[in-house]
């Protein structure tokens, strides 16, 4: 049995005990992407991923600088933002990083206090607390920088009844492809530079009150060619989980290094979104044109019963069906999980999505890392970036 299993058992109770309560987080509020063409990106997320139109802001709502489309699927809210003029600072972000995640917004009860608690512990300010109002009430927002140019926005919405945020109007569309069963964000992963992982682990502990509840070193996460290290940070109630990766030295170029080269700095590597029925979700995503990493070899599927160990009889899914869809399986002592990874969703090999179904397991699929990374390396090799 690999080491990560012990670490998982080390457990969520310890998280509750060790996490500091100066920054209570109710959940993820939204994730904002800066993109080159928000109108077209919104069409992609509706058509391919089954997101629903929720809200809009732009010229029609009085914003002369940028247009934003808000999409929703169950608890997940994505905001896609594009600059409308050459003078917008968003252009600098886009020119440097390409399409990617700018804001991971966290839902809080008190955005002013969240700002004070984090900036007094060393966070760099992005937005001082500001009250925004419209006929539906008021929202308080504040923001701090995390790794790279990525931002955590704190959103307090207890006195707001509107669709999304002040400044946005409801977005009614005649084009409404069905959802694919995506429910909530399970975790969001950040890639940071060489030797910077522990610095950001310390930052999340000190500034945000998070705890490190899982660690993987380069001896656990490596293939014949490449390696990385990862530590998983969680807030006190376990709703927010941020694994942090850094590249490690190996014979060839780590996928994290490829990301850092093309994103031109640290940033969000993947969003893992949860489903209750991964077979249906993935079958629909594939039918709608979402591209996933190529499947692992046959022996991966032959070995699934052995990998599941005690949970073998608990598994409801048909292995042949999982193989047909290239879904991966991993287990820890508390259960198993099913997961699959998309190819990058933009031309730069940077951001991608993970679809995950947890059947009791609390880990991140460490047993799949080797198969997964070999699959990524085959893609890197095609790009000439291995
Ligand atoms: Fe993940």
CSV table of C-alpha atoms and ligand atoms in Angstrom, one decimal:
chain,number,residue,atom,x,y,z
A,1,UNK,CA,0.0,0.0,0.0
A,2,UNK,CA,1.3,3.4,-0.9
A,3,UNK,CA,2.1,6.1,1.6
A,4,UNK,CA,-0.8,8.4,0.7
A,5,UNK,CA,-3.2,6.1,2.3
A,6,UNK,CA,-1.7,6.6,5.7
A,7,UNK,CA,-1.8,10.3,5.1
A,8,UNK,CA,-5.5,10.3,4.2
A,9,UNK,CA,-6.2,8.4,7.4
A,10,UNK,CA,-4.3,11.0,9.3
A,11,UNK,CA,-7.6,12.5,8.7
A,12,UNK,CA,-10.2,15.2,8.5
A,13,UNK,CA,-10.7,15.4,12.3
A,14,UNK,CA,-7.2,16.7,12.5
A,15,UNK,CA,-8.1,19.3,10.0
A,16,UNK,CA,-10.9,20.6,12.1
A,17,UNK,CA,-8.6,20.6,15.1
A,18,UNK,CA,-5.6,22.3,13.5
A,19,UNK,CA,-7.2,24.8,11.1
A,20,UNK,CA,-7.5,28.3,12.5
A,21,UNK,CA,-11.0,29.7,12.7
A,22,UNK,CA,-10.1,33.4,11.9
A,23,UNK,CA,-11.2,32.9,8.3
A,24,UNK,CA,-14.5,30.9,8.2
A,25,UNK,CA,-15.3,30.0,4.6
A,26,UNK,CA,-18.7,28.9,3.6
A,27,UNK,CA,-17.7,27.5,0.2
A,28,UNK,CA,-16.5,28.5,-3.3
A,29,UNK,CA,-18.5,31.4,-4.5
A,30,UNK,CA,-17.4,31.6,-8.2
A,31,UNK,CA,-14.4,31.1,-10.4
A,32,UNK,CA,-13.6,33.9,-12.9
A,33,UNK,CA,-11.6,33.3,-16.0
A,34,UNK,CA,-10.0,36.0,-18.2
A,35,UNK,CA,-10.6,34.9,-21.8
A,36,UNK,CA,-10.0,36.3,-25.2
A,37,UNK,CA,-13.6,36.0,-26.3
A,38,UNK,CA,-16.1,35.6,-23.4
A,39,UNK,CA,-19.1,35.3,-25.7
A,40,UNK,CA,-17.6,32.3,-27.5
A,41,UNK,CA,-16.2,30.7,-24.4
A,42,UNK,CA,-19.7,30.9,-22.8
A,43,UNK,CA,-21.1,29.0,-25.8
A,44,UNK,CA,-18.4,26.4,-25.3
A,45,UNK,CA,-19.1,25.9,-21.6
A,46,UNK,CA,-22.9,25.7,-22.3
A,47,UNK,CA,-22.6,23.3,-25.3
A,48,UNK,CA,-19.7,21.1,-24.2
A,49,UNK,CA,-20.0,21.1,-20.4
A,50,UNK,CA,-23.7,21.7,-19.8
A,51,UNK,CA,-23.5,25.0,-17.9
A,52,UNK,CA,-26.6,27.2,-17.8
A,53,UNK,CA,-26.9,30.9,-18.6
A,54,UNK,CA,-27.2,32.9,-15.3
A,55,UNK,CA,-26.1,36.5,-15.5
A,56,UNK,CA,-24.4,39.0,-17.8
A,57,UNK,CA,-22.7,42.4,-17.5
A,58,UNK,CA,-21.2,44.5,-20.3
A,59,UNK,CA,-22.1,47.5,-22.5
A,60,UNK,CA,-25.9,46.9,-22.0
A,61,UNK,CA,-25.5,47.1,-18.2
A,62,UNK,CA,-23.2,50.1,-18.4
A,63,UNK,CA,-19.8,48.5,-18.2
A,64,UNK,CA,-17.7,50.1,-20.9
A,65,UNK,CA,-14.5,48.2,-19.9
A,66,UNK,CA,-15.4,44.5,-20.0
A,67,UNK,CA,-18.0,41.9,-20.7
A,68,UNK,CA,-18.7,39.0,-18.3
A,69,UNK,CA,-20.9,36.0,-18.7
A,70,UNK,CA,-21.9,34.0,-15.6
A,71,UNK,CA,-22.7,30.3,-16.0
A,72,UNK,CA,-24.1,27.9,-13.5
A,73,UNK,CA,-24.4,24.2,-13.0
A,74,UNK,CA,-25.7,23.1,-9.6
A,75,UNK,CA,-23.4,24.8,-7.1
A,76,UNK,CA,-20.7,25.7,-9.6
A,77,UNK,CA,-20.6,29.3,-10.9
A,78,UNK,CA,-18.1,30.3,-13.6
A,79,UNK,CA,-17.6,33.9,-14.8
A,80,UNK,CA,-16.0,34.5,-18.2
A,81,UNK,CA,-14.6,38.0,-18.7
A,82,UNK,CA,-13.2,39.7,-21.8
A,83,UNK,CA,-11.9,43.3,-22.1
A,84,UNK,CA,-13.8,45.6,-24.4
A,85,UNK,CA,-11.0,48.1,-25.0
A,86,UNK,CA,-7.2,48.1,-25.5
A,87,UNK,CA,-6.7,50.2,-22.4
A,88,UNK,CA,-8.2,47.6,-20.0
A,89,UNK,CA,-5.6,46.0,-17.7
A,90,UNK,CA,-7.2,42.6,-18.4
A,91,UNK,CA,-5.3,42.7,-21.8
A,92,UNK,CA,-2.0,42.5,-20.0
A,93,UNK,CA,-3.1,39.4,-18.1
A,94,UNK,CA,-4.4,37.8,-21.3
A,95,UNK,CA,-1.2,38.7,-23.3
A,96,UNK,CA,1.0,37.1,-20.6
A,97,UNK,CA,-1.0,34.1,-19.5
A,98,UNK,CA,-3.5,33.4,-22.2
A,99,UNK,CA,-7.0,32.2,-21.1
A,100,UNK,CA,-7.0,31.2,-17.5
A,101,UNK,CA,-8.3,31.5,-14.0
A,102,UNK,CA,-7.9,35.0,-12.5
A,103,UNK,CA,-10.2,34.8,-9.4
A,104,UNK,CA,-11.1,32.0,-7.0
A,105,UNK,CA,-13.9,33.7,-5.1
A,106,UNK,CA,-14.7,32.4,-1.6
A,107,UNK,CA,-18.1,32.9,0.0
A,108,UNK,CA,-17.7,34.4,3.5
A,109,UNK,CA,-20.0,35.9,6.1
A,110,UNK,CA,-17.9,39.0,6.6
A,111,UNK,CA,-15.7,40.2,3.7
A,112,UNK,CA,-14.3,43.1,5.6
A,113,UNK,CA,-13.1,40.9,8.4
A,114,UNK,CA,-11.7,38.3,5.9
A,115,UNK,CA,-9.7,41.1,4.4
A,116,UNK,CA,-8.4,42.4,7.7
A,117,UNK,CA,-7.5,38.9,9.0
A,118,UNK,CA,-5.6,38.0,5.9
A,119,UNK,CA,-3.8,41.2,5.1
A,120,UNK,CA,-2.7,41.6,8.7
A,121,UNK,CA,-1.1,38.2,8.3
A,122,UNK,CA,0.8,39.2,5.3
A,123,UNK,CA,-1.5,38.9,2.3
A,124,UNK,CA,-1.0,41.3,-0.5
A,125,UNK,CA,-4.1,43.4,-1.2
A,126,UNK,CA,-6.0,43.2,-4.5
A,127,UNK,CA,-9.2,45.0,-3.5
A,128,UNK,CA,-10.0,46.8,-0.3
A,129,UNK,CA,-13.4,46.0,1.1
A,130,UNK,CA,-16.1,47.6,-1.1
A,131,UNK,CA,-19.9,47.7,-0.8
A,132,UNK,CA,-21.8,47.2,-4.1
A,133,UNK,CA,-25.5,47.9,-4.2
A,134,UNK,CA,-28.5,47.6,-6.5
A,135,UNK,CA,-32.3,47.2,-6.0
A,136,UNK,CA,-31.7,43.6,-4.8
A,137,UNK,CA,-29.6,44.6,-1.8
A,138,UNK,CA,-25.8,44.8,-1.2
A,139,UNK,CA,-22.7,42.7,-1.5
A,140,UNK,CA,-19.4,43.3,0.2
A,141,UNK,CA,-16.3,42.2,-1.7
A,142,UNK,CA,-12.6,42.3,-0.9
A,143,UNK,CA,-9.6,40.5,-2.4
A,144,UNK,CA,-6.1,39.4,-1.9
A,145,UNK,CA,-3.4,38.0,-4.2
A,146,UNK,CA,-2.3,34.3,-3.9
A,147,UNK,CA,0.3,32.6,-6.2
A,148,UNK,CA,1.2,34.4,-9.4
A,149,UNK,CA,-1.4,36.9,-10.5
A,150,UNK,CA,-4.2,34.8,-9.1
A,151,UNK,CA,-6.7,36.4,-6.7
A,152,UNK,CA,-8.9,35.2,-3.8
A,153,UNK,CA,-11.9,37.4,-3.7
A,154,UNK,CA,-14.1,37.3,-0.5
A,155,UNK,CA,-17.8,37.7,-1.2
A,156,UNK,CA,-20.3,38.5,1.5
A,157,UNK,CA,-23.8,38.1,0.1
A,158,UNK,CA,-26.1,37.7,3.1
A,159,UNK,CA,-27.9,41.0,2.3
A,160,UNK,CA,-28.3,40.3,-1.4
A,161,UNK,CA,-31.2,38.7,-3.3
A,162,UNK,CA,-30.2,39.3,-6.9
A,163,UNK,CA,-29.2,36.7,-9.5
A,164,UNK,CA,-25.4,37.1,-9.1
A,165,UNK,CA,-23.8,40.4,-8.1
A,166,UNK,CA,-24.8,44.1,-8.3
A,167,UNK,CA,-24.0,45.3,-11.9
A,168,UNK,CA,-25.2,42.0,-13.5
A,169,UNK,CA,-28.5,41.4,-15.2
A,170,UNK,CA,-30.2,38.1,-15.5
A,171,UNK,CA,-29.1,36.3,-18.6
A,172,UNK,CA,-32.0,34.7,-20.4
A,173,UNK,CA,-31.1,32.6,-23.4
A,174,UNK,CA,-33.1,30.6,-26.0
A,175,UNK,CA,-30.2,28.2,-26.2
A,176,UNK,CA,-30.1,25.9,-23.1
A,177,UNK,CA,-28.3,22.6,-23.5
A,178,UNK,CA,-29.0,20.2,-20.7
A,179,UNK,CA,-26.6,20.0,-17.7
A,180,UNK,CA,-24.3,16.9,-17.6
A,181,UNK,CA,-24.5,16.4,-13.8
A,182,UNK,CA,-21.6,18.5,-12.5
A,183,UNK,CA,-22.4,19.4,-8.9
A,184,UNK,CA,-19.7,21.3,-7.1
A,185,UNK,CA,-16.0,22.1,-7.1
A,186,UNK,CA,-14.2,19.3,-5.3
A,187,UNK,CA,-10.7,20.9,-5.4
A,188,UNK,CA,-8.7,23.5,-7.4
A,189,UNK,CA,-5.0,22.9,-8.0
A,190,UNK,CA,-2.3,25.6,-8.3
A,191,UNK,CA,1.1,25.2,-10.0
A,192,UNK,CA,3.9,27.2,-8.5
A,193,UNK,CA,7.6,27.6,-9.4
A,194,UNK,CA,10.7,25.6,-8.6
A,195,UNK,CA,11.2,25.4,-4.8
A,196,UNK,CA,8.1,27.5,-4.1
A,197,UNK,CA,5.6,24.8,-2.9
A,198,UNK,CA,6.5,25.0,0.8
A,199,UNK,CA,6.5,28.8,0.7
A,200,UNK,CA,2.8,28.7,-0.5
A,201,UNK,CA,2.0,25.9,1.9
A,202,UNK,CA,3.2,28.2,4.7
A,203,UNK,CA,1.2,31.1,3.2
A,204,UNK,CA,-2.0,29.1,3.2
A,205,UNK,CA,-1.3,28.1,6.8
A,206,UNK,CA,-0.4,31.5,8.1
A,207,UNK,CA,-2.6,33.8,6.0
A,208,UNK,CA,-5.7,31.7,5.5
A,209,UNK,CA,-5.6,29.3,8.5
A,210,UNK,CA,-5.5,26.2,6.2
A,211,UNK,CA,-3.9,22.9,7.1
A,212,UNK,CA,-1.7,20.6,5.0
A,213,UNK,CA,-3.5,17.3,5.1
A,214,UNK,CA,-1.8,15.3,2.3
A,215,UNK,CA,1.7,15.4,0.8
A,216,UNK,CA,3.2,13.7,-2.1
A,217,UNK,CA,6.9,13.9,-2.9
A,218,UNK,CA,8.7,13.3,-6.1
A,219,UNK,CA,9.4,9.7,-5.1
A,220,UNK,CA,5.7,9.1,-5.1
A,221,UNK,CA,4.8,11.2,-8.1
A,222,UNK,CA,7.1,10.3,-10.9
A,223,UNK,CA,7.3,8.3,-14.1
A,224,UNK,CA,10.3,7.1,-16.0
A,225,UNK,CA,10.8,10.7,-17.3
A,226,UNK,CA,9.3,13.3,-15.1
A,227,UNK,CA,8.3,14.2,-11.5
A,228,UNK,CA,6.4,16.7,-9.4
A,229,UNK,CA,5.7,17.3,-5.7
A,230,UNK,CA,2.3,18.2,-4.3
A,231,UNK,CA,0.8,19.3,-0.9
A,232,UNK,CA,-2.9,19.5,-0.4
A,233,UNK,CA,-4.2,22.4,1.7
A,234,UNK,CA,-7.7,22.5,3.2
A,235,UNK,CA,-9.7,25.0,5.2
A,236,UNK,CA,-11.2,24.0,8.5
A,237,UNK,CA,-14.6,22.6,7.3
A,238,UNK,CA,-12.9,20.7,4.4
A,239,UNK,CA,-15.1,22.5,1.8
A,240,UNK,CA,-12.1,24.3,0.2
A,241,UNK,CA,-9.2,22.1,-0.9
A,242,UNK,CA,-6.2,23.5,-2.8
A,243,UNK,CA,-3.4,21.2,-3.8
A,244,UNK,CA,-0.2,23.0,-4.6
A,245,UNK,CA,2.2,21.5,-7.1
A,246,UNK,CA,5.8,22.3,-8.0
A,247,UNK,CA,8.0,20.7,-10.6
A,248,UNK,CA,10.8,18.3,-9.6
A,249,UNK,CA,14.0,17.4,-11.4
A,250,UNK,CA,13.9,14.3,-13.6
A,251,UNK,CA,15.2,13.1,-16.9
A,252,UNK,CA,12.7,15.2,-18.9
A,253,UNK,CA,10.5,18.2,-18.5
A,254,UNK,CA,7.8,18.0,-15.8
A,255,UNK,CA,4.2,18.8,-16.9
A,256,UNK,CA,4.3,21.5,-14.2
A,257,UNK,CA,7.3,23.0,-15.9
A,258,UNK,CA,5.5,23.0,-19.2
A,259,UNK,CA,2.6,24.7,-17.5
A,260,UNK,CA,4.8,27.4,-16.0
A,261,UNK,CA,6.5,28.0,-19.3
A,262,UNK,CA,3.2,28.5,-21.2
A,263,UNK,CA,1.3,30.3,-18.5
A,264,UNK,CA,4.4,32.3,-17.9
A,265,UNK,CA,4.2,31.9,-14.2
A,266,UNK,CA,2.2,30.3,-11.4
A,267,UNK,CA,-1.5,29.8,-11.8
A,268,UNK,CA,-4.5,27.4,-11.6
A,269,UNK,CA,-3.7,24.1,-13.2
A,270,UNK,CA,-7.0,22.3,-12.9
A,271,UNK,CA,-10.5,22.5,-11.5
A,272,UNK,CA,-11.9,19.2,-10.3
A,273,UNK,CA,-15.7,19.1,-10.5
A,274,UNK,CA,-17.8,16.5,-8.8
A,275,UNK,CA,-20.5,14.3,-10.2
A,276,UNK,CA,-22.7,11.6,-8.7
A,277,UNK,CA,-22.7,9.5,-11.9
A,278,UNK,CA,-19.4,9.8,-13.7
A,279,UNK,CA,-20.3,7.3,-16.4
A,280,UNK,CA,-23.3,9.3,-17.5
A,281,UNK,CA,-21.5,12.6,-17.1
A,282,UNK,CA,-18.4,11.5,-19.1
A,283,UNK,CA,-20.5,9.8,-21.8
A,284,UNK,CA,-22.4,13.1,-22.3
A,285,UNK,CA,-19.2,15.3,-22.2
A,286,UNK,CA,-17.6,13.1,-24.9
A,287,UNK,CA,-20.7,13.2,-27.0
A,288,UNK,CA,-20.6,17.0,-26.8
A,289,UNK,CA,-17.0,17.2,-27.9
A,290,UNK,CA,-15.0,17.5,-24.7
A,291,UNK,CA,-11.6,15.9,-25.2
A,292,UNK,CA,-10.0,13.7,-22.5
A,293,UNK,CA,-6.5,12.3,-22.0
A,294,UNK,CA,-6.0,9.1,-23.9
A,295,UNK,CA,-6.7,5.8,-21.9
A,296,UNK,CA,-4.2,3.9,-19.9
A,297,UNK,CA,-3.1,0.5,-21.2
A,298,UNK,CA,-5.2,-2.6,-20.9
A,299,UNK,CA,-3.4,-3.9,-17.8
A,300,UNK,CA,-4.5,-0.8,-15.9
A,301,UNK,CA,-8.1,-2.1,-16.2
A,302,UNK,CA,-7.0,-5.7,-15.5
A,303,UNK,CA,-5.5,-4.5,-12.2
A,304,UNK,CA,-8.5,-2.6,-10.9
A,305,UNK,CA,-9.9,-5.4,-8.6
A,306,UNK,CA,-6.5,-5.6,-7.0
A,307,UNK,CA,-6.2,-1.9,-6.6
A,308,UNK,CA,-9.6,-1.7,-5.0
A,309,UNK,CA,-8.7,-4.3,-2.4
A,310,UNK,CA,-11.4,-4.4,0.3
A,311,UNK,CA,-13.7,-2.1,-1.7
A,312,UNK,CA,-13.8,-4.5,-4.7
A,313,UNK,CA,-17.3,-5.7,-3.8
A,314,UNK,CA,-18.5,-2.3,-3.1
A,315,UNK,CA,-17.9,-1.1,-6.6
A,316,UNK,CA,-21.1,-0.7,-8.6
A,317,UNK,CA,-19.6,0.3,-11.9
A,318,UNK,CA,-18.8,-2.1,-14.7
A,319,UNK,CA,-15.1,-2.1,-15.4
A,320,UNK,CA,-15.7,-2.6,-19.1
A,321,UNK,CA,-17.8,0.6,-19.1
A,322,UNK,CA,-15.1,2.5,-17.2
A,323,UNK,CA,-12.5,1.3,-19.7
A,324,UNK,CA,-14.8,2.2,-22.7
A,325,UNK,CA,-14.8,5.8,-21.3
A,326,UNK,CA,-11.2,5.8,-20.1
A,327,UNK,CA,-12.2,6.5,-16.5
A,328,UNK,CA,-9.6,5.9,-13.8
A,329,UNK,CA,-10.2,4.3,-10.4
A,330,UNK,CA,-8.3,4.6,-7.2
A,331,UNK,CA,-8.9,3.6,-3.6
A,332,UNK,CA,-7.9,4.5,0.0
A,333,UNK,CA,-9.0,2.9,3.2
A,334,UNK,CA,-12.2,4.8,3.3
A,335,UNK,CA,-13.5,4.0,-0.2
A,336,UNK,CA,-12.8,4.5,-3.8
A,337,UNK,CA,-13.0,7.2,-6.4
A,338,UNK,CA,-13.5,7.5,-10.1
A,339,UNK,CA,-11.8,10.3,-12.1
A,340,UNK,CA,-10.9,11.5,-15.6
A,341,UNK,CA,-8.9,14.5,-16.9
A,342,UNK,CA,-9.6,16.6,-19.9
A,343,UNK,CA,-7.0,17.8,-22.3
A,344,UNK,CA,-6.1,21.5,-21.8
A,345,UNK,CA,-9.2,23.5,-22.7
A,346,UNK,CA,-7.2,26.3,-24.5
A,347,UNK,CA,-4.4,26.2,-27.0
A,348,UNK,CA,-1.7,26.8,-24.5
A,349,UNK,CA,-1.1,23.5,-22.5
A,350,UNK,CA,-2.2,25.1,-19.3
A,351,UNK,CA,-5.6,24.8,-17.6
A,352,UNK,CA,-7.7,21.6,-17.7
A,353,UNK,CA,-10.6,20.0,-15.9
A,354,UNK,CA,-11.0,16.9,-13.8
A,355,UNK,CA,-14.3,15.1,-13.4
A,356,UNK,CA,-14.4,13.2,-10.1
A,357,UNK,CA,-16.9,10.9,-8.3
A,358,UNK,CA,-16.0,10.1,-4.7
A,359,UNK,CA,-17.3,6.8,-3.3
A,360,UNK,CA,-16.0,7.3,0.2
A,361,UNK,CA,-12.3,8.0,-0.8
A,362,UNK,CA,-10.9,11.3,0.5
A,363,UNK,CA,-7.7,11.2,-1.6
A,364,UNK,CA,-6.8,12.6,-5.0
A,365,UNK,CA,-6.1,9.5,-7.0
A,366,UNK,CA,-2.4,9.1,-6.1
A,367,UNK,CA,-2.7,5.5,-7.3
A,368,UNK,CA,-3.5,6.9,-10.8
A,369,UNK,CA,-0.7,9.4,-10.9
A,370,UNK,CA,1.7,7.2,-12.9
A,371,UNK,CA,-0.9,6.2,-15.5
A,372,UNK,CA,-2.1,9.7,-15.7
A,373,UNK,CA,1.3,11.3,-16.1
A,374,UNK,CA,2.4,8.8,-18.7
A,375,UNK,CA,-0.7,9.8,-20.6
A,376,UNK,CA,0.2,13.5,-20.2
A,377,UNK,CA,3.7,12.8,-21.3
A,378,UNK,CA,2.5,11.2,-24.6
A,379,UNK,CA,0.6,14.5,-25.2
A,380,UNK,CA,3.7,16.6,-24.2
A,381,UNK,CA,5.8,14.6,-26.6
A,382,UNK,CA,3.4,15.4,-29.4
A,383,UNK,CA,3.8,19.1,-28.5
A,384,UNK,CA,7.5,18.8,-28.4
A,385,UNK,CA,7.6,20.0,-24.8
A,386,UNK,CA,8.6,16.8,-22.9
B,1,LIG,FE1,-7.2,16.8,-9.0
